[in-house]
Amino acid sequence: MTIVDSLIAVLAVIGTLIVAFVVSVWLPGIERKLIQARIQQRIGPPLSSPGLMAPIKFFFKEIINPNSPMPKLYNALPLIGIIITLFLLMIIMPQLYPLAAFTSVIALVGLLKIEEVLYMFMGTLSKSVLSVKMPFPDVVKGAKHPEVPRSFIEELSSMRAFRLIAFGSFPIYLAIFIPVAMAGSIFIEDIVAYQQLHGPVLFSLAGILGAVVYFFGFMILLNEYPFSILKTKADVIEGPLLEYASKYRAYVFISRGLLIFVLACIFSTLFLGIPPNILSWTILLNIVVTLAFTILMAIVSAFSPIFTFKQFYPVVAGISLLGVLGIIASFL
Amino acid sequence: MKFVVRPLHIISVGGYIVETDFPYRNIIVVNPTEEPIKIDIPIFSEDWIDRHRQLGLEIILIKEEQNFLSSFRKAKVKLDRLKEELTE
Amino acid sequence: MDKDKITNETPKKQVIETEVPMGTVHSAAIEPYRIRLFVEDEIVKDAEITVGVNHRGVERIMEGLPVEKANSLTEKICGICSNSHIWNSVLVAEKALGIEVPERAQYIRIIMEELERLHSHMLYLAHGNEVLGHETFSMRLFYIRETVMELLRMIGGNRVQYGVSILGGIRPRADLNQMRIQKINEGMDFVEDKISNFAERFISDPMIMSRITGVGILKKEDALRLAASGPTLRATGVSIDLRKDMMEYDPFEFDVITQDDGDVKSNLLVRVLEIPEAIKIIRQAVKNLPEGGITNRSWEMYDTPITKSYIEVPRGKLYHSYALEEGRVRHSIVRTPSIANIGAMEQACIGCHITDAQLAVVQCDPCFTCTDRAIQIIKL
């Protein structure tokens, strides 16, 4: 690989990252304006507001110290989230396939797991005023159970993040392993090559099952209704994200749009054999798949209440079963 | 359910009495202490009175024929005098 | 209501893992209250709700006011059922002074009360869906409710606190002409059609039914013991509706809606099914609206002992009482249904998942603004 090739590869990676940013800032607006507002017969926010204007606004807000035992670490977590998401995008780009082990499904699963663990740390480090610290005479004479230890609502979300790590991520991992099983390799390069030879995984029974399972795993990972028990407005309000303000809240907004784009690109890489690559026109297909995922997610969210664990467990179990069937079908 | 009576404070809990089976029309509650105290509401039965006297509250019972306003003012004056003593 | 002795004792010693306090500012609670949930593995073992954050001392201000002023002040007690308060406050004086109210005025008062029941129940269903996380249904209900708000504004001049009832009848501005009657009928047709569509989709949605069935159960005995009333009591199977005992409602036919399970689903269904009943009453009142005057001014003011009045409002039994001295109000007391209903919800929270706890509290359609009127003079 000559220096010129390396230079082109680096520029291609940077170019694809830029495309990712440019596309991802419009996704929340599409979700909330074009889909949910239409469904709910209301005007909705301007298209650019949720994903672009809101982060810009937050960048100019005064930086305040979050209620947290380790404010610096707490504030750093969304930034780490963005970096993890960018790594996720890079390891599916063709330019990095020479890195072999790093561009494998194992690395993909590992990075996705970090993405989930971040929520646990956020929940543990956030101590907002909305629960225990509310200046209200709780434990006074005449109160019930004065001796019971008290927890913040964010600790509740941290516990839920732990449960989501344990079982909420089954669907997405099961779905990811269907292309692995069909290509017979954990390397993304081989999975893409397999599909260039045999056609997209999606156009097979296993692929279709995998796509359905992947979509639900995608929604669980994004904590989107109905799978948003981590940040249910009815009890934990915004859960781990409660204490983010100013530019750190901007990072939270950015990382969500970015994660939608990256997860959709992972799908088009593993199930359509189209990795994100600015040097090829297929980048447009990645964008189309992203839009499809965003629209589908917005529709499902608009028509469903939030699931408590009573609904969460059976639904995830059912979807995971579908995933297992997909893996079995991939061997047929 | 609870209602917080703030330190050195006076309230009347007329609207919190389930009056269908209760002998008093109104109850004036005075918290003469310097810490908030939670009272149980709604009020269903007479044993509420003793239980809340034990918490350190001053409970003034008002029958239907009694003058509520004068009892309230008397208790208020007494409480204000207590506050002055404590601030001296 | 036979009720054995109730003791507000702290329940037996329980092993509780932790307490999760929420409020007084919380996205699931549209009004300020504090709730401490004692949980074990996210299941609520006990709950303590604290109210009193929004008190304004309305009864204390009423003390000594001229009765007409005191009546209109009671309208400020609540922003959702303001008509109920002023109507009941006026009824106390009318009962005490033996004032005969013209029949036309009675009918228009009933129309206002039932329109208020419609918008209150729709607000409740919208808020319930909001807490469930189903924002589309919530927005849909607010959209349908606009029609009723517009009718209230047309008749009373305001979307809130319409000031219709006065001593001896209703305000002249609130009288109904042919144009208004036609608009009311059109509004009722629209609301009936849209609400039945919503009810069908709501009941047939498996996700929602799974979230609200068997959640926040209040047993019949507990509901009676804790003096719950209105739809919250009827959701447990007790068929008590004060409107059946109010002579103002004698000319109208309607059914008393009850459910049996006392859970969130039963509470939602009671109110969904009470909407067509309220529409039925409004249609009868508008169709048979008698001719004649709307205010009786031929009465005298004299001192009266404490007089009591109970009416059925959207949340249950509303109690107003005061005495009259030289045309001024003495020793007024207002007890709203929410005070007992919210207290009963502490019981309903037990056994719920913590995410369902706020839903269990909200299921009784709590109105904390109504509830928080204890006379407490504080300097913040």
PDB file of C-alpha atoms in Angstrom, chain C residues 164-257:
ATOM      1  CA  VAL C 164     -72.156  30.766  35.217  1.00  0.00           C
ATOM      2  CA  SER C 165     -73.898  30.066  38.543  1.00  0.00           C
ATOM      3  CA  ILE C 166     -74.950  33.015  40.676  1.00  0.00           C
ATOM      4  CA  LEU C 167     -77.271  33.156  43.674  1.00  0.00           C
ATOM      5  CA  GLY C 168     -80.800  32.438  42.403  1.00  0.00           C
ATOM      6  CA  GLY C 169     -79.872  31.325  38.880  1.00  0.00           C
ATOM      7  CA  ILE C 170     -77.266  31.991  36.200  1.00  0.00           C
ATOM      8  CA  ARG C 171     -75.541  34.968  34.677  1.00  0.00           C
ATOM      9  CA  PRO C 172     -77.492  36.461  31.700  1.00  0.00           C
ATOM     10  CA  ARG C 173     -74.412  35.997  29.476  1.00  0.00           C
ATOM     11  CA  ALA C 174     -74.731  32.225  29.937  1.00  0.00           C
ATOM     12  CA  ASP C 175     -78.257  31.923  28.525  1.00  0.00           C
ATOM     13  CA  LEU C 176     -78.669  29.711  25.436  1.00  0.00           C
ATOM     14  CA  ASN C 177     -80.111  30.848  22.119  1.00  0.00           C
ATOM     15  CA  GLN C 178     -80.833  28.745  19.023  1.00  0.00           C
ATOM     16  CA  MET C 179     -77.367  29.278  17.529  1.00  0.00           C
ATOM     17  CA  ARG C 180     -75.714  28.084  20.753  1.00  0.00           C
ATOM     18  CA  ILE C 181     -78.029  25.104  21.047  1.00  0.00           C
ATOM     19  CA  GLN C 182     -77.158  24.023  17.508  1.00  0.00           C
ATOM     20  CA  LYS C 183     -73.428  24.355  18.232  1.00  0.00           C
ATOM     21  CA  ILE C 184     -73.807  22.266  21.389  1.00  0.00           C
ATOM     22  CA  ASN C 185     -75.574  19.505  19.442  1.00  0.00           C
ATOM     23  CA  GLU C 186     -72.929  19.528  16.702  1.00  0.00           C
ATOM     24  CA  GLY C 187     -70.188  19.452  19.354  1.00  0.00           C
ATOM     25  CA  MET C 188     -71.765  16.469  21.073  1.00  0.00           C
ATOM     26  CA  ASP C 189     -72.048  14.552  17.788  1.00  0.00           C
ATOM     27  CA  PHE C 190     -68.356  15.218  17.068  1.00  0.00           C
ATOM     28  CA  VAL C 191     -67.185  14.246  20.574  1.00  0.00           C
ATOM     29  CA  GLU C 192     -69.304  11.106  20.686  1.00  0.00           C
ATOM     30  CA  ASP C 193     -67.983   9.924  17.327  1.00  0.00           C
ATOM     31  CA  LYS C 194     -64.317  10.636  18.066  1.00  0.00           C
ATOM     32  CA  ILE C 195     -64.366   9.271  21.606  1.00  0.00           C
ATOM     33  CA  SER C 196     -65.959   5.997  20.485  1.00  0.00           C
ATOM     34  CA  ASN C 197     -63.203   5.651  17.840  1.00  0.00           C
ATOM     35  CA  PHE C 198     -60.580   6.322  20.464  1.00  0.00           C
ATOM     36  CA  ALA C 199     -62.178   3.893  22.944  1.00  0.00           C
ATOM     37  CA  GLU C 200     -62.219   1.113  20.333  1.00  0.00           C
ATOM     38  CA  ARG C 201     -58.528   1.567  19.460  1.00  0.00           C
ATOM     39  CA  PHE C 202     -57.574   1.997  23.100  1.00  0.00           C
ATOM     40  CA  ILE C 203     -59.279  -1.177  24.284  1.00  0.00           C
ATOM     41  CA  SER C 204     -58.009  -3.230  21.343  1.00  0.00           C
ATOM     42  CA  ASP C 205     -54.332  -2.235  21.842  1.00  0.00           C
ATOM     43  CA  PRO C 206     -52.637  -5.254  23.493  1.00  0.00           C
ATOM     44  CA  MET C 207     -49.623  -3.228  24.663  1.00  0.00           C
ATOM     45  CA  ILE C 208     -51.785  -0.734  26.531  1.00  0.00           C
ATOM     46  CA  MET C 209     -54.074  -3.387  27.979  1.00  0.00           C
ATOM     47  CA  SER C 210     -51.021  -5.245  29.251  1.00  0.00           C
ATOM     48  CA  ARG C 211     -49.769  -2.051  30.947  1.00  0.00           C
ATOM     49  CA  ILE C 212     -53.043  -1.153  32.686  1.00  0.00           C
ATOM     50  CA  THR C 213     -54.655  -4.469  33.557  1.00  0.00           C
ATOM     51  CA  GLY C 214     -54.142  -5.618  37.124  1.00  0.00           C
ATOM     52  CA  VAL C 215     -52.066  -2.535  37.952  1.00  0.00           C
ATOM     53  CA  GLY C 216     -52.761  -0.270  40.937  1.00  0.00           C
ATOM     54  CA  ILE C 217     -55.587  -2.363  42.325  1.00  0.00           C
ATOM     55  CA  LEU C 218     -57.834  -0.776  44.951  1.00  0.00           C
ATOM     56  CA  LYS C 219     -60.196  -3.285  46.524  1.00  0.00           C
ATOM     57  CA  LYS C 220     -63.840  -2.410  47.171  1.00  0.00           C
ATOM     58  CA  GLU C 221     -63.455  -2.708  50.959  1.00  0.00           C
ATOM     59  CA  ASP C 222     -60.404  -0.423  50.963  1.00  0.00           C
ATOM     60  CA  ALA C 223     -62.170   2.098  48.736  1.00  0.00           C
ATOM     61  CA  LEU C 224     -65.138   2.244  51.124  1.00  0.00           C
ATOM     62  CA  ARG C 225     -62.918   2.279  54.212  1.00  0.00           C
ATOM     63  CA  LEU C 226     -60.811   5.142  52.837  1.00  0.00           C
ATOM     64  CA  ALA C 227     -63.890   7.137  51.744  1.00  0.00           C
ATOM     65  CA  ALA C 228     -63.023   7.124  48.042  1.00  0.00           C
ATOM     66  CA  SER C 229     -65.850   8.454  45.872  1.00  0.00           C
ATOM     67  CA  GLY C 230     -66.902   9.048  42.275  1.00  0.00           C
ATOM     68  CA  PRO C 231     -65.407   7.112  39.349  1.00  0.00           C
ATOM     69  CA  THR C 232     -62.591   5.868  41.621  1.00  0.00           C
ATOM     70  CA  LEU C 233     -65.155   4.157  43.867  1.00  0.00           C
ATOM     71  CA  ARG C 234     -67.317   3.038  40.947  1.00  0.00           C
ATOM     72  CA  ALA C 235     -64.245   1.415  39.354  1.00  0.00           C
ATOM     73  CA  THR C 236     -64.221  -1.014  42.297  1.00  0.00           C
ATOM     74  CA  GLY C 237     -67.814  -2.082  41.631  1.00  0.00           C
ATOM     75  CA  VAL C 238     -69.689   0.180  44.076  1.00  0.00           C
ATOM     76  CA  SER C 239     -72.616   1.725  42.214  1.00  0.00           C
ATOM     77  CA  ILE C 240     -72.880   5.089  44.019  1.00  0.00           C
ATOM     78  CA  ASP C 241     -73.420   8.256  41.939  1.00  0.00           C
ATOM     79  CA  LEU C 242     -74.713  11.299  43.845  1.00  0.00           C
ATOM     80  CA  ARG C 243     -76.415  12.577  40.697  1.00  0.00           C
ATOM     81  CA  LYS C 244     -79.078   9.899  41.231  1.00  0.00           C
ATOM     82  CA  ASP C 245     -79.930  11.583  44.590  1.00  0.00           C
ATOM     83  CA  MET C 246     -79.758  15.179  43.374  1.00  0.00           C
ATOM     84  CA  MET C 247     -83.186  16.567  42.507  1.00  0.00           C
ATOM     85  CA  GLU C 248     -81.564  18.766  39.816  1.00  0.00           C
ATOM     86  CA  TYR C 249     -80.847  15.566  37.850  1.00  0.00           C
ATOM     87  CA  ASP C 250     -84.355  14.071  38.228  1.00  0.00           C
ATOM     88  CA  PRO C 251     -85.549  15.096  34.718  1.00  0.00           C
ATOM     89  CA  PHE C 252     -82.633  13.320  33.030  1.00  0.00           C
ATOM     90  CA  GLU C 253     -82.041   9.680  32.222  1.00  0.00           C
ATOM     91  CA  PHE C 254     -78.520   8.301  32.475  1.00  0.00           C
ATOM     92  CA  ASP C 255     -76.798   5.120  33.602  1.00  0.00           C
ATOM     93  CA  VAL C 256     -74.390   4.775  36.526  1.00  0.00           C
ATOM     94  CA  ILE C 257     -71.176   3.296  35.107  1.00  0.00           C
TER      95      ILE C 257
END
